[in-house]
Amino acid sequence: MYGLTRGAITLIGAAAAGFLIWLSVQIDGTTLGDYWSVVGLLAAAGLVVALSQLLGGWTKWGWPRLSGSVFVLAFLPVFVAVGWILLAYQPDSNWLSRHVASWSKDLHLVGIMSDLARSLNVLAFGLGLVFGLVFDTTGPRTEPLFRRRDRPAAALPGAHPLESAPPPPASERSEPPRAVTNVDEPPLADERRDS
């Protein structure tokens, strides 16, 4: 049943992502708004693919949660790198894109950025996918196998009358345990006073 559910949800997620990709290629303008619309649709397609795995029982039907470590260690660096490239290669040269391009030249990043800029659509899809991977589940809630008893075993209904309660832990004993001595050795001075 789990495999069928996950397969069906993955298919639905892939179909939704395909629809979003199809929508992105229907936008044929070269304006700044069209550029960011395409980027947003492709990022949403990547997000849908990641969330389909989460909703499909990827981690066995637990409660969804945001993973802080994945957000900080994975998503934020990807967001900065991909966002930097997307800002630098906007179709309309504006103040922000000119500054990002200038800073990239100063940091000697122009070569790698121009190589990656050939795949802006893939970068946008990947950004959405990585953002979707930030979400995780806690796993199913299960009952513990053994529960601590609040009452001694003899006090439980149906317990055998000859059964005794377990001895109290060492920290709750009233007198300290005595050391076992060898029979052949004479008793210590403290033990002689006690007897």
mmCIF file of C-alpha atoms in Angstrom:
data_model
loop_
_atom_site.group_PDB
_atom_site.id
_atom_site.type_symbol
_atom_site.label_atom_id
_atom_site.label_comp_id
_atom_site.label_asym_id
_atom_site.label_seq_id
_atom_site.Cartn_x
_atom_site.Cartn_y
_atom_site.Cartn_z
ATOM 1 C CA MET A 1 0.000 0.000 0.000
ATOM 2 C CA TYR A 2 2.826 2.422 0.875
ATOM 3 C CA GLY A 3 4.547 1.851 -2.484
ATOM 4 C CA LEU A 4 1.321 2.422 -4.409
ATOM 5 C CA THR A 5 0.572 5.640 -2.525
ATOM 6 C CA ARG A 6 4.069 6.997 -3.002
ATOM 7 C CA GLY A 7 4.034 6.076 -6.681
ATOM 8 C CA ALA A 8 0.680 7.771 -7.259
ATOM 9 C CA ILE A 9 1.685 10.949 -5.402
ATOM 10 C CA THR A 10 5.011 11.054 -7.293
ATOM 11 C CA LEU A 11 3.118 10.783 -10.586
ATOM 12 C CA ILE A 12 0.771 13.598 -9.555
ATOM 13 C CA GLY A 13 3.770 15.729 -8.487
ATOM 14 C CA ALA A 14 5.573 15.077 -11.779
ATOM 15 C CA ALA A 15 2.419 15.960 -13.730
ATOM 16 C CA ALA A 16 1.995 19.199 -11.748
ATOM 17 C CA ALA A 17 5.662 20.078 -12.291
ATOM 18 C CA GLY A 18 5.301 19.331 -16.000
ATOM 19 C CA PHE A 19 2.271 21.620 -16.166
ATOM 20 C CA LEU A 20 4.226 24.431 -14.476
ATOM 21 C CA ILE A 21 7.120 23.940 -16.907
ATOM 22 C CA TRP A 22 4.662 24.036 -19.811
ATOM 23 C CA LEU A 23 3.221 27.274 -18.429
ATOM 24 C CA SER A 24 6.726 28.762 -18.229
ATOM 25 C CA VAL A 25 7.408 28.149 -21.924
ATOM 26 C CA GLN A 26 4.114 29.843 -22.839
ATOM 27 C CA ILE A 27 5.584 33.127 -21.605
ATOM 28 C CA ASP A 28 7.464 34.427 -24.613
ATOM 29 C CA GLY A 29 8.085 38.045 -23.660
ATOM 30 C CA THR A 30 11.499 39.401 -22.875
ATOM 31 C CA THR A 31 10.497 41.889 -20.206
ATOM 32 C CA LEU A 32 11.754 41.812 -16.653
ATOM 33 C CA GLY A 33 8.338 40.668 -15.400
ATOM 34 C CA ASP A 34 8.272 37.801 -17.898
ATOM 35 C CA TYR A 35 11.779 36.745 -16.839
ATOM 36 C CA TRP A 36 10.860 36.543 -13.161
ATOM 37 C CA SER A 37 7.546 34.826 -14.000
ATOM 38 C CA VAL A 38 9.441 32.060 -15.805
ATOM 39 C CA VAL A 39 11.923 31.787 -12.925
ATOM 40 C CA GLY A 40 9.075 31.582 -10.400
ATOM 41 C CA LEU A 41 7.170 28.915 -12.351
ATOM 42 C CA LEU A 42 10.280 26.768 -12.751
ATOM 43 C CA ALA A 43 11.185 27.120 -9.076
ATOM 44 C CA ALA A 44 7.602 26.133 -8.195
ATOM 45 C CA ALA A 45 7.954 23.051 -10.415
ATOM 46 C CA GLY A 46 11.045 21.967 -8.472
ATOM 47 C CA LEU A 47 9.248 22.605 -5.189
ATOM 48 C CA VAL A 48 6.284 20.466 -6.297
ATOM 49 C CA VAL A 49 8.574 17.522 -7.094
ATOM 50 C CA ALA A 50 10.210 17.694 -3.647
ATOM 51 C CA LEU A 51 6.905 18.073 -1.820
ATOM 52 C CA SER A 52 5.397 15.131 -3.706
ATOM 53 C CA GLN A 53 7.990 12.901 -2.055
ATOM 54 C CA LEU A 54 7.144 14.340 1.335
ATOM 55 C CA LEU A 55 3.398 13.948 0.864
ATOM 56 C CA GLY A 56 3.791 10.495 -0.670
ATOM 57 C CA GLY A 57 5.030 9.062 2.589
ATOM 58 C CA TRP A 58 8.710 9.438 1.858
ATOM 59 C CA THR A 59 9.429 9.206 5.553
ATOM 60 C CA LYS A 60 6.461 7.087 6.555
ATOM 61 C CA TRP A 61 3.657 9.542 7.262
ATOM 62 C CA GLY A 62 5.202 11.685 9.952
ATOM 63 C CA TRP A 63 4.288 15.295 10.699
ATOM 64 C CA PRO A 64 5.945 17.805 8.329
ATOM 65 C CA ARG A 65 8.523 20.148 9.816
ATOM 66 C CA LEU A 66 11.152 22.590 8.659
ATOM 67 C CA SER A 67 14.705 21.298 9.007
ATOM 68 C CA GLY A 68 16.800 24.213 10.231
ATOM 69 C CA SER A 69 20.140 22.607 9.462
ATOM 70 C CA VAL A 70 19.159 21.835 5.844
ATOM 71 C CA PHE A 71 17.833 25.372 5.478
ATOM 72 C CA VAL A 72 21.065 26.964 6.739
ATOM 73 C CA LEU A 73 23.643 24.539 5.317
ATOM 74 C CA ALA A 74 22.017 23.698 1.970
ATOM 75 C CA PHE A 75 19.292 26.122 0.928
ATOM 76 C CA LEU A 76 20.831 29.466 1.907
ATOM 77 C CA PRO A 77 24.115 28.911 -0.025
ATOM 78 C CA VAL A 78 22.168 27.658 -3.070
ATOM 79 C CA PHE A 79 19.781 30.602 -2.788
ATOM 80 C CA VAL A 80 22.668 33.092 -2.701
ATOM 81 C CA ALA A 81 24.558 31.457 -5.604
ATOM 82 C CA VAL A 82 21.548 30.943 -7.880
ATOM 83 C CA GLY A 83 20.013 34.286 -6.928
ATOM 84 C CA TRP A 84 23.305 36.010 -7.740
ATOM 85 C CA ILE A 85 23.348 34.491 -11.239
ATOM 86 C CA LEU A 86 19.644 35.146 -11.839
ATOM 87 C CA LEU A 87 20.073 38.786 -10.827
ATOM 88 C CA ALA A 88 23.165 39.269 -12.986
ATOM 89 C CA TYR A 89 21.560 37.889 -16.148
ATOM 90 C CA GLN A 90 18.212 39.700 -16.082
ATOM 91 C CA PRO A 91 17.114 40.747 -19.572
ATOM 92 C CA ASP A 92 16.782 44.442 -18.698
ATOM 93 C CA SER A 93 19.950 46.012 -17.423
ATOM 94 C CA ASN A 94 18.970 47.764 -14.217
ATOM 95 C CA TRP A 95 20.829 49.159 -11.231
ATOM 96 C CA LEU A 96 20.902 45.847 -9.355
ATOM 97 C CA SER A 97 21.999 43.672 -12.281
ATOM 98 C CA ARG A 98 24.771 46.156 -13.180
ATOM 99 C CA HIS A 99 26.077 46.128 -9.605
ATOM 100 C CA VAL A 100 25.955 42.322 -9.340
ATOM 101 C CA ALA A 101 27.822 42.042 -12.659
ATOM 102 C CA SER A 102 30.415 44.558 -11.448
ATOM 103 C CA TRP A 103 30.902 42.739 -8.138
ATOM 104 C CA SER A 104 31.178 39.422 -9.993
ATOM 105 C CA LYS A 105 33.936 40.898 -12.171
ATOM 106 C CA ASP A 106 35.782 42.095 -9.038
ATOM 107 C CA LEU A 107 35.466 38.599 -7.489
ATOM 108 C CA HIS A 108 36.626 36.905 -10.740
ATOM 109 C CA LEU A 109 33.359 34.950 -11.021
ATOM 110 C CA VAL A 110 32.372 36.044 -14.538
ATOM 111 C CA GLY A 111 33.658 32.890 -16.251
ATOM 112 C CA ILE A 112 31.783 30.374 -14.134
ATOM 113 C CA MET A 113 28.697 32.589 -14.046
ATOM 114 C CA SER A 114 28.559 32.865 -17.823
ATOM 115 C CA ASP A 115 28.868 29.083 -18.096
ATOM 116 C CA LEU A 116 26.040 28.518 -15.598
ATOM 117 C CA ALA A 117 23.893 31.261 -17.157
ATOM 118 C CA ARG A 118 23.340 28.993 -20.165
ATOM 119 C CA SER A 119 21.109 26.896 -17.882
ATOM 120 C CA LEU A 120 19.119 29.542 -16.048
ATOM 121 C CA ASN A 121 15.962 27.411 -16.287
ATOM 122 C CA VAL A 122 17.692 24.435 -14.660
ATOM 123 C CA LEU A 123 19.068 26.671 -11.909
ATOM 124 C CA ALA A 124 15.590 28.025 -11.167
ATOM 125 C CA PHE A 125 14.132 24.490 -11.060
ATOM 126 C CA GLY A 126 16.980 23.339 -8.799
ATOM 127 C CA LEU A 127 16.442 26.273 -6.442
ATOM 128 C CA GLY A 128 12.817 25.229 -5.937
ATOM 129 C CA LEU A 129 13.832 21.600 -5.524
ATOM 130 C CA VAL A 130 16.401 22.397 -2.842
ATOM 131 C CA PHE A 131 13.871 24.570 -1.037
ATOM 132 C CA GLY A 132 11.438 21.627 -1.034
ATOM 133 C CA LEU A 133 14.106 19.404 0.514
ATOM 134 C CA VAL A 134 14.208 21.738 3.519
ATOM 135 C CA PHE A 135 10.917 20.181 4.615
ATOM 136 C CA ASP A 136 11.081 16.825 6.363
ATOM 137 C CA THR A 137 8.878 14.709 8.558
ATOM 138 C CA THR A 138 9.377 13.628 12.125
ATOM 139 C CA GLY A 139 8.476 10.022 11.375
ATOM 140 C CA PRO A 140 5.478 8.158 12.700
ATOM 141 C CA ARG A 141 4.605 8.440 16.356
ATOM 142 C CA THR A 142 4.830 5.086 18.045
ATOM 143 C CA GLU A 143 3.998 3.875 21.534
ATOM 144 C CA PRO A 144 6.979 2.855 23.687
ATOM 145 C CA LEU A 145 7.495 -0.884 24.046
ATOM 146 C CA PHE A 146 7.989 -0.805 27.791
ATOM 147 C CA ARG A 147 6.268 1.528 30.168
ATOM 148 C CA ARG A 148 7.538 2.295 33.629
ATOM 149 C CA ARG A 149 5.281 0.984 36.351
ATOM 150 C CA ASP A 150 4.152 3.521 38.899
ATOM 151 C CA ARG A 151 3.192 0.889 41.507
ATOM 152 C CA PRO A 152 5.098 -2.162 42.736
ATOM 153 C CA ALA A 153 4.232 -5.441 41.009
ATOM 154 C CA ALA A 154 2.552 -6.910 44.146
ATOM 155 C CA ALA A 155 0.111 -4.006 44.297
ATOM 156 C CA LEU A 156 -1.101 -4.541 40.743
ATOM 157 C CA PRO A 157 -4.437 -6.310 40.401
ATOM 158 C CA GLY A 158 -4.013 -9.932 39.426
ATOM 159 C CA ALA A 159 -0.380 -10.112 40.548
ATOM 160 C CA HIS A 160 0.797 -13.212 42.372
ATOM 161 C CA PRO A 161 0.727 -12.587 46.179
ATOM 162 C CA LEU A 162 4.207 -14.053 46.712
ATOM 163 C CA GLU A 163 5.810 -11.706 44.214
ATOM 164 C CA SER A 164 7.607 -8.898 45.932
ATOM 165 C CA ALA A 165 8.323 -5.447 44.691
ATOM 166 C CA PRO A 166 11.767 -4.879 43.198
ATOM 167 C CA PRO A 167 14.375 -3.475 45.602
ATOM 168 C CA PRO A 168 14.613 0.324 45.636
ATOM 169 C CA PRO A 169 17.451 1.935 43.733
ATOM 170 C CA ALA A 170 20.710 2.456 45.573
ATOM 171 C CA SER A 171 20.056 6.187 45.921
ATOM 172 C CA GLU A 172 16.837 5.539 47.919
ATOM 173 C CA ARG A 173 18.221 2.994 50.427
ATOM 174 C CA SER A 174 18.258 4.149 54.062
ATOM 175 C CA GLU A 175 21.561 2.571 55.075
ATOM 176 C CA PRO A 176 24.657 2.182 52.937
ATOM 177 C CA PRO A 177 25.514 -1.325 51.772
ATOM 178 C CA ARG A 178 28.170 -3.106 53.805
ATOM 179 C CA ALA A 179 31.256 -4.445 52.188
ATOM 180 C CA VAL A 180 31.541 -8.215 52.013
ATOM 181 C CA THR A 181 34.619 -9.373 53.841
ATOM 182 C CA ASN A 182 36.495 -12.589 53.608
ATOM 183 C CA VAL A 183 35.754 -15.000 56.471
ATOM 184 C CA ASP A 184 39.452 -15.647 57.088
ATOM 185 C CA GLU A 185 40.277 -11.987 57.644
ATOM 186 C CA PRO A 186 39.720 -10.363 61.046
ATOM 187 C CA PRO A 187 36.945 -7.752 61.133
ATOM 188 C CA LEU A 188 37.919 -4.138 60.763
ATOM 189 C CA ALA A 189 37.891 -1.804 63.734
ATOM 190 C CA ASP A 190 34.605 -0.149 62.640
ATOM 191 C CA GLU A 191 32.876 -3.531 62.312
ATOM 192 C CA ARG A 192 34.095 -4.629 65.796
ATOM 193 C CA ARG A 193 32.440 -1.595 67.397
ATOM 194 C CA ASP A 194 29.116 -2.366 65.662
ATOM 195 C CA SER A 195 28.958 -5.917 67.028
#
